[in-house]
Amino acid sequence: MTGTSGLIWLACVIAMSLLLRPIGRRVPIAQIQHACTGMSLGGAFGYSIAIATIYLMWWLYFVKELIFFQWFVQGVIGLGIAGYLFRLAGQHFGTDSSRKMFRQMPVTAALGIIIIIGYAIMSIFADWLAPYGQAEIFAKVNVLPGGNPDLGGDPAHLLGTDQIGRDLLSRLIYGGQNTVGIAFITTCLAFLIGTFFGFLAAALGGWFDQALSRIVDMLMSIPQLIFALLLMTIASAWAGSEKWLLTIYMVLIIAVLDATRVFRLSRAVGMNIVVMDFFEAAKLRGENMSYLIFKEILPNAFAPLLAEFGLRFCFVFLTIASLSFLGVGIQPPLADWGTMVKDLAQFINFAVFSPLTAALPLMAAGAIALLTVAVNFVVDWMLHRASGLRE
Amino acid sequence: MGILSIIIKRLGLGVLTLFLVSIIIFLAVNMLPGDFAQALLGQAATPEAVAAIRADLGLDRPIANRYFDWLVGAARGDFGTSFAQANFSAYVGENSSSNYGSVATQLAPRFANTVFLASVTAVIAIPISLAIGILAALYRYSIFDRVANVSTLTSISSPEFFVAYILILVLAVLNPLLPSLSNIFDGMSFAERLEKTLLPALTLTLVVTAHMMRMTRAAIINLLASPYIEMARLKGLSPFRVIVVHALPNALAPIINVVALNLAYLITGVVVVEVVFVYPGIGQLFVDSVKIRDIPVVQACCMVFASAYILLNLLADIMAILSNPRLRIPK
């Protein structure tokens, strides 16, 4: 769009915002009349912008070159409907409490839950779902996605193949298994370390607490990705030519770095619990430390830790994807989404000739984004529920 | 306790943190198997060659001496010699005085580039996020607020490279408005430089704006629950006036804090974004050196990133103390 047409758009929006209220008052529907009477000029301007945006999107939807936009809109609408139906189903089946939970659930959270379940199924059953092996090489290279031979596709490779002829659908599914699986293991490890030391620090107090807290402060004062990259340099020297060892080092490094954040939270939550009477009573009964931590503190700290687990998983997942994207994370021949984005990124420059080529790197990047967005939607809802806020 | 002494104490703590961080970085690198000389020359090196390099770099001295030499050098901006462009006296003779290959000469121009990228991002992101945050607080729980909430949550949770490639696809490839590669070099005019920086800056803006907007909204909504806001509202002031004249000045402290913290967050984001756009900044240098294990450069970049991070956090802390009298009394 050039500058002039932009100005025309702006003029139309301003004119519409001036005319919206007088016209609205004459519409013979009581609700619209009522809304337009109480509306401020700013509100009218906002609605005009919204109408203009929707019109623009409608127009863009039918532009042939912007096939991605079409997919995006179809995806959003499809997922929205799926989330709505899932919530509707939850409202009518199950126990009373689960039905109540679904009634208060926003559509975004329902959508997030569906996506997470989908990813979990895909990762667990990757061996059955993937049509080919993750490192299997075929004769046809650079097949475009879509499976339509006229557009450079191939029905045998639904999402196409990469530069050396590996099937992208299989790579994407196995990549999910590797990336999500490794991120999940790392998060669990971070939680084991973080909550154990956090609760221990809260329960013991004194110099133990002080020493651990100062060490954690120090580790947290270096930006995480930077610290991870520094440690990965060293780890890669230790691992030498044994690439699988590097993946294990990466899991350990990220788990320790993320455990510092978990430690902070679980110590703070634990601190509030150890001053309670029931904890004092258990202590006076002479219970040992593991009973105190697992039977007294843990059950009471479960809700905030669960929300933190979701957030932490997102951060770990993004860190691993970023490290792999930068070339120091999960190592080939294992398929993973970050490396796939890096390897296929150059195709984006050929989108002028065929928009489908740009889909190659975006599929893996989109897969990463979709999962983190879904987890964030669910966590947002859980935090909202935990804080007891009602709208 | 006077406010000055509190700030001096905070500054002292900041310097202490920086010192400890420098120890961590130095020690971490010394955990490498073998040492610099071995890593540089590889497995097949003769013991004599390794010993020569070791003596040249002073690696045969005790670790504490080396640390303090490095620290004093780093404080003066001299981070030693890069491995990749090493120019040892063992190779080129004792009195070669060229400083080609020193880490500082590599670092300085790239540091300037990164600061330029960060400032362009800040100039775009701060006004936008404050405006959206205030509007979302003003029309909270409306459709506008929900749309803003969902879209910022989406952009926070997407990885930086996803946002970057979408922007490249839309703004550089399908509609060639901006260049997708940021090949910046010396002697470029400001306008050219700005044009090449705009796409990475926009990517970072999208990521940072979401954080800042959410925190601004939360800060203002927090304030709206206080009695004096209720009073202003009951007086019959318009919602806009209540927020801009009554709430905003008091929300300024948390907002300044948010801005400083997000600039600190930019530091991590900059690494990935610079790699995507091949922007010649310090993040790109860092990743390249990590890949070829150029230890002195990795150390120096780490130190620069960590210092910027600590300084910005310190700044946020001091701003918070200055603007909120309640923080001036120690617990």
XYZ file of C-alpha atoms in Angstrom:
722
model
C 0.000 0.000 0.000
C 1.376 3.415 -0.895
C 1.248 6.566 1.216
C -1.774 8.090 -0.512
C -4.002 5.080 -0.083
C -2.950 4.975 3.563
C -4.101 8.580 3.963
C -7.400 7.763 2.244
C -7.886 4.889 4.693
C -7.215 7.212 7.620
C -9.677 9.803 6.280
C -12.338 7.103 5.862
C -11.824 5.899 9.416
C -12.105 9.441 10.825
C -15.224 10.142 8.769
C -16.733 6.873 9.885
C -16.017 7.612 13.550
C -17.803 10.990 13.169
C -20.796 9.437 11.392
C -21.053 6.249 13.446
C -22.979 7.759 16.367
C -25.622 9.790 14.456
C -26.278 6.833 12.130
C -26.332 4.335 14.983
C -28.993 6.306 16.824
C -31.355 5.959 13.857
C -30.948 2.191 13.540
C -34.250 0.648 14.687
C -32.593 -1.806 17.110
C -32.828 -0.783 20.743
C -29.451 -2.139 21.847
C -27.486 -0.385 19.085
C -29.347 2.880 19.754
C -28.557 2.605 23.411
C -24.856 1.825 22.800
C -24.475 4.726 20.383
C -26.039 7.233 22.758
C -23.566 6.514 25.512
C -20.532 6.260 23.261
C -17.640 8.749 23.468
C -15.845 9.997 20.373
C -12.793 7.902 21.310
C -14.982 4.811 21.519
C -16.480 5.533 18.102
C -12.963 5.941 16.710
C -11.956 2.576 18.213
C -14.964 0.805 16.663
C -14.214 2.450 13.311
C -10.639 1.181 13.406
C -11.927 -2.279 14.275
C -14.389 -2.221 11.347
C -11.664 -0.992 8.980
C -9.293 -3.737 10.191
C -11.909 -6.431 9.665
C -12.632 -5.085 6.180
C -8.909 -5.022 5.374
C -8.516 -8.615 6.557
C -11.533 -9.664 4.480
C -9.905 -8.085 1.440
C -6.483 -9.602 2.180
C -8.063 -13.033 2.571
C -8.803 -13.163 -1.156
C -5.420 -11.902 -2.344
C -3.841 -14.871 -4.083
C -0.214 -14.197 -3.083
C -1.077 -14.114 0.602
C -1.910 -17.778 0.934
C -0.348 -17.756 4.418
C -2.832 -15.236 5.628
C -5.620 -17.519 4.448
C -4.104 -20.456 6.325
C -3.618 -18.283 9.375
C -7.250 -17.130 9.385
C -8.531 -20.665 8.729
C -6.293 -21.972 11.500
C -7.410 -19.386 14.031
C -11.099 -19.878 13.212
C -10.770 -23.675 13.181
C -8.936 -23.775 16.499
C -11.384 -21.290 17.999
C -14.321 -23.512 17.043
C -12.495 -26.583 18.375
C -11.864 -24.815 21.685
C -15.501 -23.719 21.893
C -16.772 -27.256 21.199
C -14.341 -28.740 23.708
C -15.574 -26.344 26.363
C -19.184 -27.102 25.428
C -18.504 -30.833 25.759
C -16.856 -30.290 29.125
C -19.895 -28.378 30.335
C -22.219 -31.299 29.682
C -20.171 -34.378 30.577
C -18.225 -35.346 33.655
C -18.624 -34.699 37.346
C -20.218 -31.630 38.876
C -16.941 -29.966 39.755
C -15.423 -30.565 36.316
C -18.561 -29.131 34.685
C -18.303 -26.086 36.899
C -14.653 -25.673 35.963
C -15.487 -25.787 32.254
C -18.238 -23.183 32.663
C -15.761 -20.640 34.005
C -13.069 -21.496 31.486
C -12.306 -18.937 28.762
C -12.183 -20.249 25.180
C -8.448 -19.516 24.979
C -7.739 -21.895 27.869
C -9.904 -24.642 26.336
C -8.006 -24.146 23.089
C -4.692 -24.351 24.950
C -5.676 -27.655 26.566
C -6.652 -29.205 23.213
C -3.359 -28.135 21.627
C -1.306 -29.493 24.528
C -3.127 -32.846 24.364
C -2.525 -32.940 20.606
C 1.202 -32.302 21.031
C 1.442 -34.919 23.778
C -0.209 -37.560 21.588
C 1.992 -36.629 18.647
C 5.177 -36.839 20.720
C 4.351 -40.090 22.489
C 3.163 -41.947 19.380
C 5.693 -40.428 16.979
C 6.987 -43.859 15.952
C 3.514 -44.908 14.733
C 2.447 -41.564 13.304
C 5.518 -40.653 11.279
C 5.414 -42.105 7.749
C 9.229 -42.419 7.475
C 12.286 -42.419 9.749
C 13.745 -39.133 10.965
C 17.076 -39.527 9.168
C 15.815 -41.428 6.113
C 16.958 -39.827 2.847
C 14.916 -39.912 -0.371
C 15.883 -39.201 -3.974
C 13.561 -36.230 -4.313
C 14.962 -33.062 -2.761
C 13.266 -29.716 -2.140
C 9.737 -31.026 -2.653
C 7.245 -28.307 -1.726
C 4.517 -28.884 0.853
C 0.910 -29.463 -0.178
C 1.206 -32.790 -2.005
C -0.038 -31.265 -5.286
C 2.311 -32.240 -8.188
C 1.330 -29.114 -10.183
C 2.657 -26.881 -7.421
C 5.900 -28.791 -6.939
C 4.529 -31.172 -4.335
C 4.478 -34.961 -4.098
C 1.639 -37.018 -2.573
C 4.218 -39.334 -0.971
C 5.661 -36.393 1.004
C 2.739 -34.332 2.237
C 4.841 -31.545 3.736
C 7.677 -31.866 1.253
C 11.346 -32.751 1.680
C 14.407 -30.705 2.663
C 17.665 -29.997 0.825
C 19.045 -33.505 1.257
C 15.719 -35.258 0.733
C 14.429 -36.011 4.221
C 10.653 -36.194 4.608
C 9.554 -33.064 6.467
C 6.353 -34.470 7.947
C 8.348 -37.243 9.625
C 11.032 -34.760 10.707
C 8.374 -32.484 12.153
C 6.754 -35.317 14.142
C 10.053 -36.747 15.390
C 11.286 -33.190 16.015
C 8.279 -32.749 18.287
C 9.181 -35.888 20.162
C 12.795 -34.782 20.625
C 12.240 -31.094 21.344
C 9.160 -31.449 23.554
C 10.495 -34.572 25.247
C 13.876 -33.052 26.062
C 12.254 -29.819 27.249
C 9.887 -31.809 29.477
C 12.690 -33.874 31.021
C 14.742 -30.713 31.576
C 11.841 -28.951 33.274
C 11.184 -31.939 35.537
C 14.861 -32.026 36.483
C 14.888 -28.276 37.155
C 11.841 -28.707 39.372
C 13.328 -31.614 41.293
C 16.494 -29.621 42.037
C 14.766 -26.289 42.588
C 11.903 -27.360 44.827
C 14.070 -29.728 46.884
C 16.632 -27.065 47.725
C 14.003 -24.337 47.970
C 11.930 -26.219 50.557
C 15.055 -27.335 52.362
C 16.232 -23.726 52.578
C 12.811 -22.654 53.846
C 12.642 -25.450 56.423
C 16.226 -25.187 57.682
C 16.762 -21.432 57.438
C 19.943 -19.982 58.900
C 23.293 -20.150 57.143
C 22.154 -22.920 54.746
C 19.391 -20.691 53.418
C 21.712 -17.679 53.232
C 24.465 -19.522 51.388
C 22.086 -21.098 48.825
C 20.221 -17.846 48.260
C 23.430 -15.907 47.610
C 24.687 -18.548 45.165
C 21.345 -18.427 43.331
C 21.436 -14.606 43.256
C 24.849 -14.767 41.676
C 23.815 -17.306 39.036
C 20.749 -15.232 38.222
C 22.737 -12.050 37.648
C 24.008 -13.359 34.306
C 21.359 -13.343 31.541
C 20.208 -16.936 31.110
C 20.692 -17.462 27.385
C 24.149 -15.867 27.591
C 25.170 -18.077 30.504
C 23.799 -21.145 28.736
C 25.792 -20.290 25.606
C 28.976 -19.808 27.669
C 28.518 -23.168 29.398
C 27.638 -24.859 26.095
C 30.986 -23.698 24.695
C 32.717 -25.527 27.505
C 30.394 -28.518 27.249
C 31.098 -28.855 23.539
C 34.827 -28.984 24.314
C 34.179 -31.705 26.906
C 31.890 -33.696 24.626
C 34.333 -33.595 21.727
C 33.073 -35.672 18.818
C 30.381 -37.489 20.836
C 27.398 -35.373 19.919
C 24.829 -37.214 22.034
C 26.837 -36.304 25.117
C 26.360 -32.622 24.259
C 22.574 -33.048 24.391
C 22.872 -34.503 27.896
C 25.134 -31.660 28.974
C 22.592 -29.203 27.582
C 19.791 -30.799 29.602
C 21.895 -30.546 32.761
C 23.006 -26.956 32.111
C 19.515 -25.647 31.398
C 18.053 -27.644 34.294
C 20.512 -26.071 36.755
C 20.037 -22.550 35.352
C 16.257 -22.854 35.499
C 16.356 -24.488 38.917
C 17.522 -21.107 40.286
C 14.168 -19.569 39.348
C 12.254 -22.533 40.759
C 14.335 -22.290 43.930
C 13.310 -18.653 44.386
C 9.611 -19.441 44.085
C 9.553 -22.620 46.159
C 11.610 -20.946 48.892
C 9.177 -18.020 49.011
C 6.150 -20.336 49.060
C 7.826 -22.604 51.605
C 8.634 -19.647 53.856
C 4.924 -18.890 54.167
C 4.155 -22.502 55.055
C 6.862 -23.075 57.696
C 5.443 -20.301 59.880
C 2.036 -22.046 60.026
C 0.944 -23.860 63.181
C 0.517 -27.262 61.542
C 4.107 -27.200 60.398
C 5.294 -26.234 63.875
C 3.238 -29.113 65.289
C 4.767 -31.620 62.877
C 8.216 -30.362 63.755
C 7.509 -30.729 67.487
C 6.212 -34.259 66.880
C 9.760 -35.000 65.836
C 9.072 -35.801 62.163
C 12.171 -36.102 60.011
C 13.122 -33.676 57.249
C 11.857 -35.738 54.298
C 8.433 -36.101 55.973
C 8.322 -32.347 56.598
C 9.197 -31.528 52.999
C 7.078 -34.108 51.166
C 4.089 -34.444 53.481
C 3.747 -30.964 54.966
C 5.184 -28.399 52.548
C 4.682 -29.998 49.127
C 0.890 -30.578 49.224
C 0.318 -26.980 50.302
C 2.627 -25.509 47.683
C 1.176 -27.548 44.821
C -1.039 -24.932 43.119
C 1.533 -22.156 42.626
C 4.165 -24.709 41.625
C 1.890 -26.194 38.960
C 1.419 -22.798 37.298
C 5.161 -22.209 37.570
C 5.759 -25.592 35.932
C 3.826 -24.476 32.863
C 5.698 -21.180 32.607
C 9.049 -22.834 33.261
C 8.332 -25.417 30.563
C 7.770 -22.571 28.079
C 11.036 -20.893 28.992
C 13.005 -24.149 28.859
C 11.386 -25.079 25.559
C 12.188 -21.672 24.051
C 15.766 -21.772 25.378
C 16.352 -25.212 23.863
C 14.782 -24.137 20.584
C 16.916 -20.962 20.553
C 20.107 -22.891 21.324
C 19.330 -25.382 18.564
C 18.507 -22.530 16.221
C 21.903 -20.995 17.022
C 23.482 -24.371 16.251
C 24.664 -25.426 19.709
C 21.611 -27.288 21.027
C 20.218 -30.692 20.026
C 22.626 -32.225 17.539
C 21.903 -33.984 14.223
C 20.920 -36.606 13.117
C 18.181 -36.143 15.742
C 15.426 -34.025 14.222
C 14.429 -30.950 16.183
C 12.406 -27.859 15.441
C 15.058 -25.226 16.212
C 17.596 -26.824 13.869
C 14.921 -27.302 11.206
C 14.164 -23.579 11.254
C 17.865 -22.788 10.936
C 18.420 -25.250 8.061
C 15.345 -24.218 6.068
C 15.502 -20.467 6.796
C 17.011 -19.516 3.424
C 13.882 -20.736 1.604
C 11.984 -17.744 2.890
C 13.716 -15.554 0.298
C 12.111 -17.515 -2.544
C 8.579 -16.792 -1.399
C 8.202 -14.217 -4.201
C 8.349 -16.996 -6.801
C 6.260 -19.489 -4.891
C 4.704 -18.673 -1.514
C 4.812 -22.349 -0.598
C 8.594 -22.347 -0.208
C 8.342 -19.943 2.714
C 6.149 -22.466 4.504
C 9.147 -24.770 5.022
C 10.898 -22.852 7.841
C 7.650 -21.404 9.170
C 6.133 -24.831 9.842
C 8.742 -25.715 12.450
C 8.856 -22.190 13.919
C 5.055 -22.137 14.014
C 5.001 -25.508 15.774
C 7.224 -24.045 18.510
C 5.142 -20.883 18.788
C 1.814 -22.752 18.887
C 2.846 -24.946 21.827
C 4.224 -22.064 23.916
C 1.161 -19.950 23.184
C -1.097 -22.828 24.217
C 0.766 -23.426 27.473
C 0.708 -19.695 28.223
C -3.059 -19.527 27.657
C -3.613 -22.341 30.127
C -1.182 -20.878 32.686
C -2.797 -17.448 32.360
C -6.166 -18.997 33.176
C -4.731 -21.030 36.072
C -3.084 -17.952 37.588
C -6.297 -16.018 37.166
C -8.225 -18.806 38.924
C -5.643 -19.094 41.704
C -5.700 -15.368 42.394
C -9.467 -15.614 42.897
C -10.172 -12.733 40.537
C -13.681 -12.622 39.130
C -14.626 -10.340 36.341
C 19.370 6.704 56.824
C 19.726 9.240 54.025
C 18.679 8.437 50.527
C 22.200 9.030 49.270
C 23.694 6.368 51.506
C 21.096 3.843 50.347
C 21.946 4.530 46.732
C 25.663 4.288 47.451
C 25.022 0.977 49.169
C 23.115 -0.293 46.127
C 25.927 0.844 43.840
C 28.411 -0.979 46.053
C 26.299 -4.130 45.842
C 26.178 -3.777 42.060
C 29.960 -3.531 41.842
C 30.288 -6.566 44.125
C 27.889 -8.553 41.905
C 29.864 -7.577 38.836
C 33.066 -8.723 40.533
C 31.553 -12.093 41.486
C 30.141 -12.543 37.989
C 33.570 -11.900 36.521
C 34.953 -14.662 38.770
C 32.235 -17.082 37.583
C 32.931 -16.308 33.945
C 36.679 -16.633 34.385
C 36.436 -19.884 36.341
C 33.892 -21.392 33.971
C 36.265 -20.967 31.071
C 39.055 -22.547 33.080
C 36.967 -25.703 33.342
C 37.864 -26.458 29.722
C 39.712 -29.726 29.271
C 43.380 -28.921 28.765
C 43.856 -25.181 28.485
C 43.770 -22.326 25.988
C 46.964 -23.396 24.283
C 45.836 -27.008 23.934
C 42.415 -25.968 22.681
C 43.978 -23.569 20.196
C 46.480 -25.971 18.697
C 44.350 -29.096 18.861
C 45.244 -32.689 19.748
C 48.099 -33.130 17.317
C 50.234 -30.240 18.580
C 53.813 -30.875 19.670
C 54.502 -30.241 23.370
C 57.014 -27.526 22.436
C 54.448 -25.543 20.456
C 51.914 -25.828 23.294
C 54.524 -24.699 25.810
C 55.491 -21.735 23.619
C 51.907 -20.523 23.306
C 51.344 -21.146 26.987
C 54.327 -18.979 27.916
C 53.257 -16.363 25.391
C 49.779 -16.073 26.915
C 51.108 -16.356 30.450
C 49.134 -19.530 31.065
C 51.961 -21.035 33.115
C 51.293 -18.572 35.937
C 48.936 -19.291 38.864
C 45.223 -18.870 38.223
C 44.744 -16.008 40.701
C 47.425 -13.902 38.969
C 45.876 -14.543 35.586
C 42.427 -13.619 36.879
C 43.553 -10.267 38.246
C 45.497 -9.475 35.079
C 42.387 -10.251 33.036
C 40.182 -8.201 35.353
C 42.486 -5.159 35.284
C 42.727 -5.456 31.505
C 38.934 -5.834 31.164
C 38.359 -2.740 33.313
C 40.527 -0.766 30.884
C 38.707 -2.236 27.895
C 41.491 -4.654 26.972
C 40.133 -8.190 26.813
C 43.258 -9.852 25.443
C 43.823 -11.531 22.100
C 41.231 -13.351 20.043
C 42.117 -16.975 19.231
C 40.664 -16.823 15.769
C 42.899 -13.923 14.816
C 45.754 -14.787 17.106
C 49.021 -13.122 16.328
C 51.422 -14.666 18.768
C 54.953 -13.481 19.181
C 55.997 -17.103 18.704
C 54.746 -16.819 15.112
C 55.457 -13.240 14.143
C 58.416 -12.214 16.302
C 58.723 -10.413 19.592
C 58.174 -6.813 18.606
C 55.102 -6.886 16.415
C 53.106 -4.028 17.853
C 49.973 -4.261 15.718
C 46.887 -4.831 17.806
C 45.131 -6.599 14.970
C 43.352 -9.525 16.550
C 42.813 -7.996 19.950
C 39.345 -8.671 21.280
C 38.732 -4.984 21.913
C 39.140 -4.017 18.247
C 36.546 -6.633 17.290
C 34.207 -5.736 20.083
C 34.094 -1.929 19.934
C 32.332 -1.342 16.570
C 29.928 -4.216 17.181
C 29.099 -2.901 20.609
C 28.193 0.455 19.043
C 25.958 -1.337 16.511
C 24.127 -3.259 19.210
C 23.583 -0.111 21.250
C 22.179 1.532 18.115
C 19.771 -1.387 17.574
C 18.674 -1.308 21.204
C 18.064 2.458 21.142
C 16.012 2.299 17.934
C 13.945 -0.466 19.546
C 13.477 1.545 22.733
C 12.404 4.665 20.823
C 9.712 2.675 18.980
C 8.650 0.312 21.757
C 8.349 2.535 24.828
C 5.721 5.035 23.544
C 3.677 2.285 21.854
C 3.619 -0.005 24.860
C 2.791 2.802 27.301
C -0.068 3.977 25.081
C -1.506 0.478 24.645
C -1.022 -0.290 28.329
C -2.869 2.871 29.426
C -5.674 2.246 26.925
C -6.029 -1.361 28.079
C -6.253 -0.192 31.690
C -8.780 2.481 30.718
C -11.002 0.074 28.797
C -10.207 -2.987 30.902
C -12.269 -6.127 30.318
C -13.554 -4.598 27.071
C -13.039 -6.242 23.684
C -10.011 -4.019 23.095
C -8.421 -5.209 26.339
C -9.081 -8.864 25.495
C -7.660 -8.544 21.998
C -4.601 -6.731 23.376
C -4.233 -9.403 26.067
C -4.419 -12.356 23.682
C -2.149 -10.794 21.086
C 0.517 -9.757 23.603
C 0.428 -13.191 25.229
C 0.931 -14.682 21.763
C 3.841 -12.434 20.921
C 5.505 -13.005 24.314
C 5.355 -16.743 23.888
C 6.531 -16.942 20.285
C 10.255 -17.465 19.865
C 12.101 -14.407 18.525
C 13.062 -16.153 15.301
C 9.437 -16.963 14.501
C 8.455 -13.292 14.804
C 11.549 -12.357 12.805
C 10.814 -14.714 9.899
C 7.163 -13.668 9.740
C 8.274 -10.030 9.509
C 10.871 -10.904 6.860
C 8.239 -12.778 4.863
C 5.673 -9.992 5.042
C 7.806 -6.839 4.961
C 10.883 -7.902 3.014
C 9.980 -10.744 0.656
C 6.288 -10.445 -0.258
C 6.261 -6.631 -0.036
C 9.855 -5.478 -0.504
C 9.660 -2.497 1.832
C 12.696 -3.143 4.029
C 15.943 -5.072 3.521
C 16.009 -8.505 5.167
C 19.771 -8.437 5.724
C 21.303 -5.804 7.976
C 24.732 -5.481 6.415
C 25.924 -2.395 8.219
C 29.415 -1.059 7.629
C 31.429 2.033 8.420
C 30.697 5.250 6.596
C 26.995 4.546 6.101
C 24.685 7.533 6.394
C 22.327 7.612 9.353
C 19.231 7.122 7.171
C 20.687 4.038 5.473
C 21.747 2.621 8.794
C 18.277 3.225 10.197
C 16.661 1.515 7.207
C 18.823 -1.580 7.666
C 18.180 -1.633 11.406
C 14.435 -1.186 11.195
C 13.412 -4.820 10.653
C 15.438 -6.274 13.569
C 14.280 -3.352 15.692
C 10.646 -4.083 14.800
C 11.099 -7.745 15.761
C 12.505 -6.809 19.141
C 9.761 -4.201 19.529
C 7.065 -6.830 19.112
C 8.635 -9.022 21.763
C 9.370 -6.250 24.272
C 6.169 -4.259 23.762
C 4.093 -7.188 24.941
C 5.962 -7.386 28.248
C 5.949 -3.642 28.829
C 2.295 -3.239 27.919
C 1.167 -5.998 30.279
C 3.201 -4.618 33.147
C 1.996 -1.051 32.523
C -1.592 -2.243 32.518
C -1.081 -4.195 35.735
C 0.620 -1.219 37.434
C -2.209 1.160 36.569
C -4.987 -1.290 37.450
C -3.312 -1.857 40.801
C -3.486 1.858 41.475
C -7.089 2.178 40.356
C -8.155 0.274 43.454
C -6.809 2.987 45.779
C -9.209 5.338 47.620
C -7.964 8.593 46.073
C -8.825 7.299 42.605
C -12.302 6.420 43.866
C -12.518 9.999 45.158
C -11.471 11.483 41.822
C -14.033 9.315 40.072
C -16.811 10.290 42.487
C -15.901 13.941 41.910
C -17.143 13.319 38.379
C -13.873 13.414 36.450
C -13.716 11.650 33.113
C -12.031 8.204 33.118
C -9.297 9.515 30.826
C -8.511 12.381 33.209
C -8.522 10.075 36.213
C -5.944 7.826 34.570
C -3.678 10.419 32.969
C -3.701 13.106 35.686
C -4.270 11.100 38.876
C -3.098 7.537 38.332
C -0.239 7.944 35.859
C 2.087 10.134 37.988
C 1.907 7.557 40.764
C 2.259 4.661 38.370
C 5.354 6.255 36.860
C 7.672 4.527 39.334
C 6.628 0.975 38.467
C 6.514 1.905 34.789
C 10.086 3.243 34.786
C 11.047 0.042 36.537
C 9.298 -1.986 33.841
C 11.082 -0.090 31.072
C 14.509 -0.650 32.643
C 13.827 -4.352 33.234
C 12.677 -4.808 29.663
C 15.733 -3.109 28.284
C 17.666 -5.690 30.296
C 15.491 -8.383 28.707
C 16.386 -6.997 25.268
C 19.945 -8.153 25.872
C 18.968 -11.803 25.618
C 16.629 -11.229 22.702
C 19.308 -9.381 20.787
C 21.420 -12.537 20.339
C 18.849 -14.504 18.336
C 17.582 -11.503 16.379
C 21.081 -10.451 15.349
C 21.765 -13.950 14.068
C 18.545 -14.007 12.012
C 19.261 -10.669 10.338
C 23.059 -11.137 10.207
C 23.249 -7.853 12.065
C 26.909 -7.116 12.870
C 26.373 -6.661 16.595
C 27.808 -8.167 19.716
C 25.257 -11.008 19.826
C 26.316 -12.276 16.405
C 29.970 -12.080 17.466
C 29.132 -13.996 20.622
C 27.385 -16.853 18.810
C 30.151 -17.084 16.200
C 32.815 -17.257 18.894
C 30.843 -19.871 20.814
C 30.793 -22.052 17.701
C 34.559 -21.829 17.087
C 35.311 -21.800 20.837
C 37.171 -18.500 20.707
C 37.404 -18.277 24.486
C 38.682 -14.709 25.022
C 35.923 -13.295 22.818
C 33.282 -15.450 24.539
C 34.540 -14.219 27.902
C 34.508 -10.587 26.809
C 31.016 -10.774 25.270
C 29.697 -12.518 28.375
C 31.194 -9.813 30.533
C 29.672 -7.039 28.402
C 26.220 -8.680 28.415
C 26.340 -9.368 32.140
C 27.479 -5.818 32.949
C 24.711 -4.282 30.872
C 22.184 -6.602 32.526
C 23.397 -5.802 36.034
C 23.601 -2.052 35.346
C 20.060 -1.903 33.988
C 18.721 -3.881 36.936
C 20.616 -1.565 39.268
C 19.124 1.422 37.478
C 15.631 -0.033 37.878
C 16.316 -0.558 41.581
C 17.573 2.981 42.158
C 14.684 4.487 40.194
C 12.255 2.511 42.333
C 13.888 3.787 45.532
C 13.924 7.376 44.301
C 10.278 7.354 43.340
C 8.816 5.368 46.227
C 9.563 6.827 49.671
C 8.417 3.616 51.361
C 11.414 1.731 49.970
C 13.808 4.188 51.614
C 13.323 2.717 55.058
C 15.191 -0.567 55.397
C 13.178 -3.437 56.844
